[in-house]
Amino acid sequence: MIKMFNRILSAQCGAAAFTAALASSFSGSAAEATIARAGVEPAISQAIAQIGDLHRKGAISADDGERALSYYLNLSAGHAHIIAAIPPDQLITLNQGSFPPDGVKASRYYQIAGSLGNPDALLRLGELYLSGDLISADAEKAFDYFQQAEALGSETASVNIGMMMINGNGTAHDVSGGMSRLFEAAENGNGQALMALGNIFRTGEAEGIQPDPGRSFAYFERAAADGNTAAELAVARMLIDGEGVSADPLQGYEIASRLHQAGDPGAKLLMGDLLLNGIPGVLTADAEKAYDVYVLAARDGSATARVQMALMQVNGLGVAQNVTSGLRLLEEMAANGDASAAFKLGQFYEHGEIRGINADPAKAFGFYKSAADRDAGARIRMAKLMIEGSGTEPDADAGVALLQELAEKRRLSDAFLMLGEYYSGAIGDGSAKDLAKAYDYYRKAANANSMTGRVQTALMLLRGQGTEMDRAAGLDMLKEAAASGDPDALISLGTVHLSGETGTVDAEAAIAAFEAAAEQGVSRANILLGDLYSDGKAVPPDGELAVFYYRKAAGLEPDKIPGQVSDAGQQ
């Protein structure tokens, strides 16, 4: 910026030439319209917007912000001196993280810069009101600011408007209009639009849009070609999983590893995930290394990494178990407004499945409620507790209304799934049981890429519940789900083969399905195998095999594999 001013000054140009030179420096941006109107304001407005950025990051004191603002406004009043403007990061001392992030002060500076016609400031105002992280969320205000920024040429604002139209957030629900905006921006190569479309077609979380992994991959690939690292990471993940593209775990890992070595924060998170779970034939799971990578990502400021660290502490995974320390970290983050941490705490207290954490529905509801404005998953769990009257006063109507809003506007698979559970009678008091509605919601969840939705849809087809019985279609759907390796699908497949719901009892197929789930460490599958050999109804009874599977389910090492000759017997 200073070099630009000095270059203009050395040219000793007049006011008109100065304006033209400054405009050329901003070529291709919306600032040109403002320059034409006010001559010298774009440089000042951009500097004032940057003061807002510093308050947003907690890198500047209130007094320094006011002094800097006074300096820029004085320059603005005396246009002849604008070429002496010093950028904020050189004008004042920065202390990143030394001051509390201040959304109110940031919004004030953005408003000043926005009034001078700065589209970036208006965009950031919209982001502040949309996220609600530092000021009270107000989607309608956010939409208005995005519209103002778009009018000044901000394509990013146009993409944000498109997403809000798709979600019916702060404006009328208009999926078609919103998608049109995204398609137009994507045609222009806008990386944010390409990412948005990649995510939409990956999840199908827009009304009328079915998941299309192949199309999703294509959008991510286009964004990655332009150097978008978030898109590169999505490409890596999809290559590893074979999602929308032929699986190539090695290529996916190499992309993730390259970005990790380059220090990309998102790549650190992905590498932690990969180390935690492993990649068959490519990367051996190593929880300790995964924890170390999350620590590095957390030092870079990643809240997601801190949540992962806390979860690993609670579960004793990759680090010595310390439930108290893990909970303390999550509670600290939740108190500072981290929705993901609050959601995890809600899960812990809802279920009470971790030793040292007793179930406390009221606490769970409180944590879900605190995260509800920013986390759709928290809203779904909160709705479930409202329906059940667990941890809060029962209010099924309000809970169902909340789920329907998330299902209709956001097309969230978990919202469809929970509505299916409600109308099937699985949650609530059963008074609203309606199997036809349950089937419809399970089917919508399945179409939105929910594995549980697919399994429940298949089971209802097999049993003729809420729809006409079609055993062949139901069994095919269940086999397809089980082929993905999903444990619940495998157990359901084994169960229907054993019960004869497919039309005939097939103990061999049931055992194969249960064993495939058991190989993934699912204790329930080992219990089912133990029961199978214990009661001897579908196969000849075998007490030794039954004990073998029960011990595995209990986490005990079996004395030997049934049928194996002991060492003593070999001598």
Short mmCIF file of N, CA and C in Angstrom, two decimals, residues 319-392:
data_model
loop_
_atom_site.label_atom_id
_atom_site.label_comp_id
_atom_site.label_asym_id
_atom_site.label_seq_id
_atom_site.Cartn_x
_atom_site.Cartn_y
_atom_site.Cartn_z
N VAL A 319 -3.82 -41.16 24.48
CA VAL A 319 -3.31 -40.40 25.62
C VAL A 319 -3.93 -41.01 26.87
N ALA A 320 -3.27 -40.83 28.01
CA ALA A 320 -3.81 -41.38 29.26
C ALA A 320 -5.21 -40.83 29.51
N GLN A 321 -6.12 -41.72 29.89
CA GLN A 321 -7.50 -41.28 30.10
C GLN A 321 -7.58 -40.29 31.26
N ASN A 322 -8.25 -39.18 30.99
CA ASN A 322 -8.44 -38.16 32.02
C ASN A 322 -9.77 -37.48 31.74
N VAL A 323 -10.83 -38.09 32.26
CA VAL A 323 -12.19 -37.60 32.00
C VAL A 323 -12.35 -36.17 32.49
N THR A 324 -11.81 -35.88 33.66
CA THR A 324 -11.95 -34.54 34.24
C THR A 324 -11.31 -33.48 33.36
N SER A 325 -10.10 -33.76 32.88
CA SER A 325 -9.39 -32.81 32.02
C SER A 325 -10.13 -32.60 30.70
N GLY A 326 -10.61 -33.69 30.11
CA GLY A 326 -11.34 -33.59 28.84
C GLY A 326 -12.62 -32.79 28.99
N LEU A 327 -13.37 -33.06 30.06
CA LEU A 327 -14.61 -32.31 30.29
C LEU A 327 -14.32 -30.84 30.55
N ARG A 328 -13.25 -30.57 31.32
CA ARG A 328 -12.90 -29.19 31.62
C ARG A 328 -12.60 -28.41 30.34
N LEU A 329 -11.87 -29.04 29.43
CA LEU A 329 -11.54 -28.38 28.17
C LEU A 329 -12.80 -28.10 27.35
N LEU A 330 -13.68 -29.10 27.27
CA LEU A 330 -14.92 -28.92 26.51
C LEU A 330 -15.80 -27.83 27.15
N GLU A 331 -15.88 -27.83 28.48
CA GLU A 331 -16.71 -26.84 29.16
C GLU A 331 -16.16 -25.43 28.98
N GLU A 332 -14.83 -25.30 28.99
CA GLU A 332 -14.20 -24.01 28.76
C GLU A 332 -14.52 -23.50 27.36
N MET A 333 -14.44 -24.40 26.38
CA MET A 333 -14.74 -24.02 25.01
C MET A 333 -16.22 -23.67 24.85
N ALA A 334 -17.09 -24.47 25.48
CA ALA A 334 -18.52 -24.22 25.38
C ALA A 334 -18.87 -22.87 26.00
N ALA A 335 -18.22 -22.54 27.13
CA ALA A 335 -18.48 -21.26 27.79
C ALA A 335 -18.06 -20.08 26.92
N ASN A 336 -17.10 -20.32 26.02
CA ASN A 336 -16.65 -19.28 25.10
C ASN A 336 -17.39 -19.30 23.78
N GLY A 337 -18.47 -20.08 23.74
CA GLY A 337 -19.34 -20.05 22.56
C GLY A 337 -19.07 -21.10 21.51
N ASP A 338 -18.22 -22.10 21.81
CA ASP A 338 -17.95 -23.13 20.81
C ASP A 338 -19.10 -24.13 20.76
N ALA A 339 -19.83 -24.12 19.66
CA ALA A 339 -21.03 -24.96 19.54
C ALA A 339 -20.69 -26.44 19.49
N SER A 340 -19.58 -26.79 18.85
CA SER A 340 -19.20 -28.20 18.73
C SER A 340 -18.89 -28.78 20.10
N ALA A 341 -18.20 -28.02 20.94
CA ALA A 341 -17.88 -28.49 22.29
C ALA A 341 -19.17 -28.66 23.10
N ALA A 342 -20.08 -27.70 23.01
CA ALA A 342 -21.35 -27.79 23.73
C ALA A 342 -22.14 -29.01 23.26
N PHE A 343 -22.11 -29.28 21.96
CA PHE A 343 -22.84 -30.43 21.42
C PHE A 343 -22.28 -31.73 21.98
N LYS A 344 -20.96 -31.85 22.03
CA LYS A 344 -20.34 -33.06 22.56
C LYS A 344 -20.68 -33.26 24.04
N LEU A 345 -20.67 -32.17 24.80
CA LEU A 345 -21.05 -32.26 26.20
C LEU A 345 -22.50 -32.72 26.34
N GLY A 346 -23.36 -32.20 25.46
CA GLY A 346 -24.75 -32.63 25.47
C GLY A 346 -24.86 -34.13 25.24
N GLN A 347 -24.08 -34.64 24.31
CA GLN A 347 -24.11 -36.08 24.04
C GLN A 347 -23.65 -36.89 25.25
N PHE A 348 -22.56 -36.44 25.88
CA PHE A 348 -22.05 -37.16 27.05
C PHE A 348 -23.10 -37.24 28.16
N TYR A 349 -23.74 -36.11 28.45
CA TYR A 349 -24.70 -36.07 29.56
C TYR A 349 -26.06 -36.67 29.17
N GLU A 350 -26.36 -36.71 27.90
CA GLU A 350 -27.62 -37.35 27.48
C GLU A 350 -27.54 -38.86 27.68
N HIS A 351 -26.39 -39.43 27.31
CA HIS A 351 -26.29 -40.89 27.29
C HIS A 351 -25.60 -41.47 28.53
N GLY A 352 -24.66 -40.71 29.12
CA GLY A 352 -23.97 -41.20 30.31
C GLY A 352 -23.24 -42.51 30.08
N GLU A 353 -22.69 -42.68 28.88
CA GLU A 353 -22.06 -43.96 28.53
C GLU A 353 -20.57 -44.00 28.84
N ILE A 354 -20.02 -42.87 29.28
CA ILE A 354 -18.60 -42.81 29.61
C ILE A 354 -18.45 -42.95 31.11
N ARG A 355 -17.58 -43.86 31.54
CA ARG A 355 -17.35 -44.04 32.98
C ARG A 355 -16.85 -42.72 33.58
N GLY A 356 -17.50 -42.28 34.62
CA GLY A 356 -17.13 -41.01 35.24
C GLY A 356 -18.04 -39.88 34.83
N ILE A 357 -18.95 -40.14 33.87
CA ILE A 357 -19.91 -39.12 33.44
C ILE A 357 -21.31 -39.72 33.59
N ASN A 358 -22.02 -39.29 34.61
CA ASN A 358 -23.38 -39.80 34.83
C ASN A 358 -24.37 -39.09 33.91
N ALA A 359 -25.36 -39.83 33.45
CA ALA A 359 -26.39 -39.24 32.60
C ALA A 359 -27.10 -38.12 33.37
N ASP A 360 -27.29 -37.00 32.69
CA ASP A 360 -27.96 -35.85 33.29
C ASP A 360 -28.71 -35.13 32.17
N PRO A 361 -29.98 -35.56 31.90
CA PRO A 361 -30.73 -35.00 30.78
C PRO A 361 -30.88 -33.48 30.83
N ALA A 362 -31.01 -32.94 32.04
CA ALA A 362 -31.16 -31.48 32.16
C ALA A 362 -29.89 -30.77 31.69
N LYS A 363 -28.73 -31.30 32.10
CA LYS A 363 -27.47 -30.73 31.64
C LYS A 363 -27.35 -30.87 30.12
N ALA A 364 -27.72 -32.05 29.62
CA ALA A 364 -27.64 -32.29 28.18
C ALA A 364 -28.48 -31.27 27.43
N PHE A 365 -29.72 -31.07 27.89
CA PHE A 365 -30.60 -30.12 27.23
C PHE A 365 -30.01 -28.72 27.26
N GLY A 366 -29.42 -28.34 28.40
CA GLY A 366 -28.82 -27.02 28.51
C GLY A 366 -27.69 -26.81 27.53
N PHE A 367 -26.84 -27.82 27.37
CA PHE A 367 -25.72 -27.69 26.43
C PHE A 367 -26.23 -27.66 24.98
N TYR A 368 -27.20 -28.51 24.66
CA TYR A 368 -27.76 -28.49 23.31
C TYR A 368 -28.38 -27.12 23.01
N LYS A 369 -29.10 -26.58 23.99
CA LYS A 369 -29.76 -25.29 23.79
C LYS A 369 -28.74 -24.18 23.55
N SER A 370 -27.61 -24.22 24.28
CA SER A 370 -26.59 -23.19 24.12
C SER A 370 -25.94 -23.25 22.74
N ALA A 371 -25.96 -24.43 22.11
CA ALA A 371 -25.33 -24.59 20.80
C ALA A 371 -26.33 -24.50 19.66
N ALA A 372 -27.61 -24.45 19.98
CA ALA A 372 -28.66 -24.60 18.96
C ALA A 372 -28.63 -23.55 17.87
N ASP A 373 -28.24 -22.31 18.20
CA ASP A 373 -28.23 -21.25 17.20
C ASP A 373 -27.19 -21.50 16.11
N ARG A 374 -26.15 -22.27 16.43
CA ARG A 374 -25.04 -22.44 15.48
C ARG A 374 -24.81 -23.88 15.06
N ASP A 375 -25.53 -24.82 15.64
CA ASP A 375 -25.29 -26.23 15.35
C ASP A 375 -26.62 -26.95 15.13
N ALA A 376 -26.85 -27.37 13.89
CA ALA A 376 -28.11 -28.03 13.56
C ALA A 376 -28.25 -29.35 14.30
N GLY A 377 -27.14 -30.05 14.52
CA GLY A 377 -27.20 -31.31 15.26
C GLY A 377 -27.70 -31.10 16.68
N ALA A 378 -27.29 -29.98 17.29
CA ALA A 378 -27.75 -29.67 18.64
C ALA A 378 -29.25 -29.39 18.64
N ARG A 379 -29.74 -28.73 17.60
CA ARG A 379 -31.18 -28.46 17.52
C ARG A 379 -31.96 -29.76 17.38
N ILE A 380 -31.41 -30.71 16.64
CA ILE A 380 -32.09 -32.00 16.45
C ILE A 380 -32.16 -32.76 17.77
N ARG A 381 -31.03 -32.80 18.51
CA ARG A 381 -31.03 -33.51 19.79
C ARG A 381 -31.93 -32.80 20.81
N MET A 382 -31.95 -31.46 20.77
CA MET A 382 -32.81 -30.70 21.66
C MET A 382 -34.28 -31.03 21.37
N ALA A 383 -34.61 -31.12 20.08
CA ALA A 383 -35.98 -31.46 19.69
C ALA A 383 -36.36 -32.84 20.22
N LYS A 384 -35.44 -33.79 20.15
CA LYS A 384 -35.72 -35.15 20.65
C LYS A 384 -36.03 -35.11 22.15
N LEU A 385 -35.22 -34.37 22.92
CA LEU A 385 -35.46 -34.28 24.36
C LEU A 385 -36.78 -33.58 24.66
N MET A 386 -37.16 -32.61 23.84
CA MET A 386 -38.45 -31.94 24.02
C MET A 386 -39.59 -32.92 23.77
N ILE A 387 -39.45 -33.74 22.75
CA ILE A 387 -40.48 -34.74 22.43
C ILE A 387 -40.62 -35.75 23.57
N GLU A 388 -39.49 -36.14 24.16
CA GLU A 388 -39.50 -37.15 25.22
C GLU A 388 -39.75 -36.55 26.60
N GLY A 389 -39.66 -35.21 26.71
CA GLY A 389 -39.78 -34.60 28.03
C GLY A 389 -38.64 -35.00 28.92
N SER A 390 -37.45 -35.13 28.34
CA SER A 390 -36.27 -35.56 29.08
C SER A 390 -35.35 -34.36 29.30
N GLY A 391 -35.18 -33.98 30.56
CA GLY A 391 -34.33 -32.83 30.87
C GLY A 391 -35.03 -31.50 30.68
N THR A 392 -36.27 -31.53 30.24
CA THR A 392 -37.06 -30.32 30.03
C THR A 392 -38.53 -30.70 30.05
#
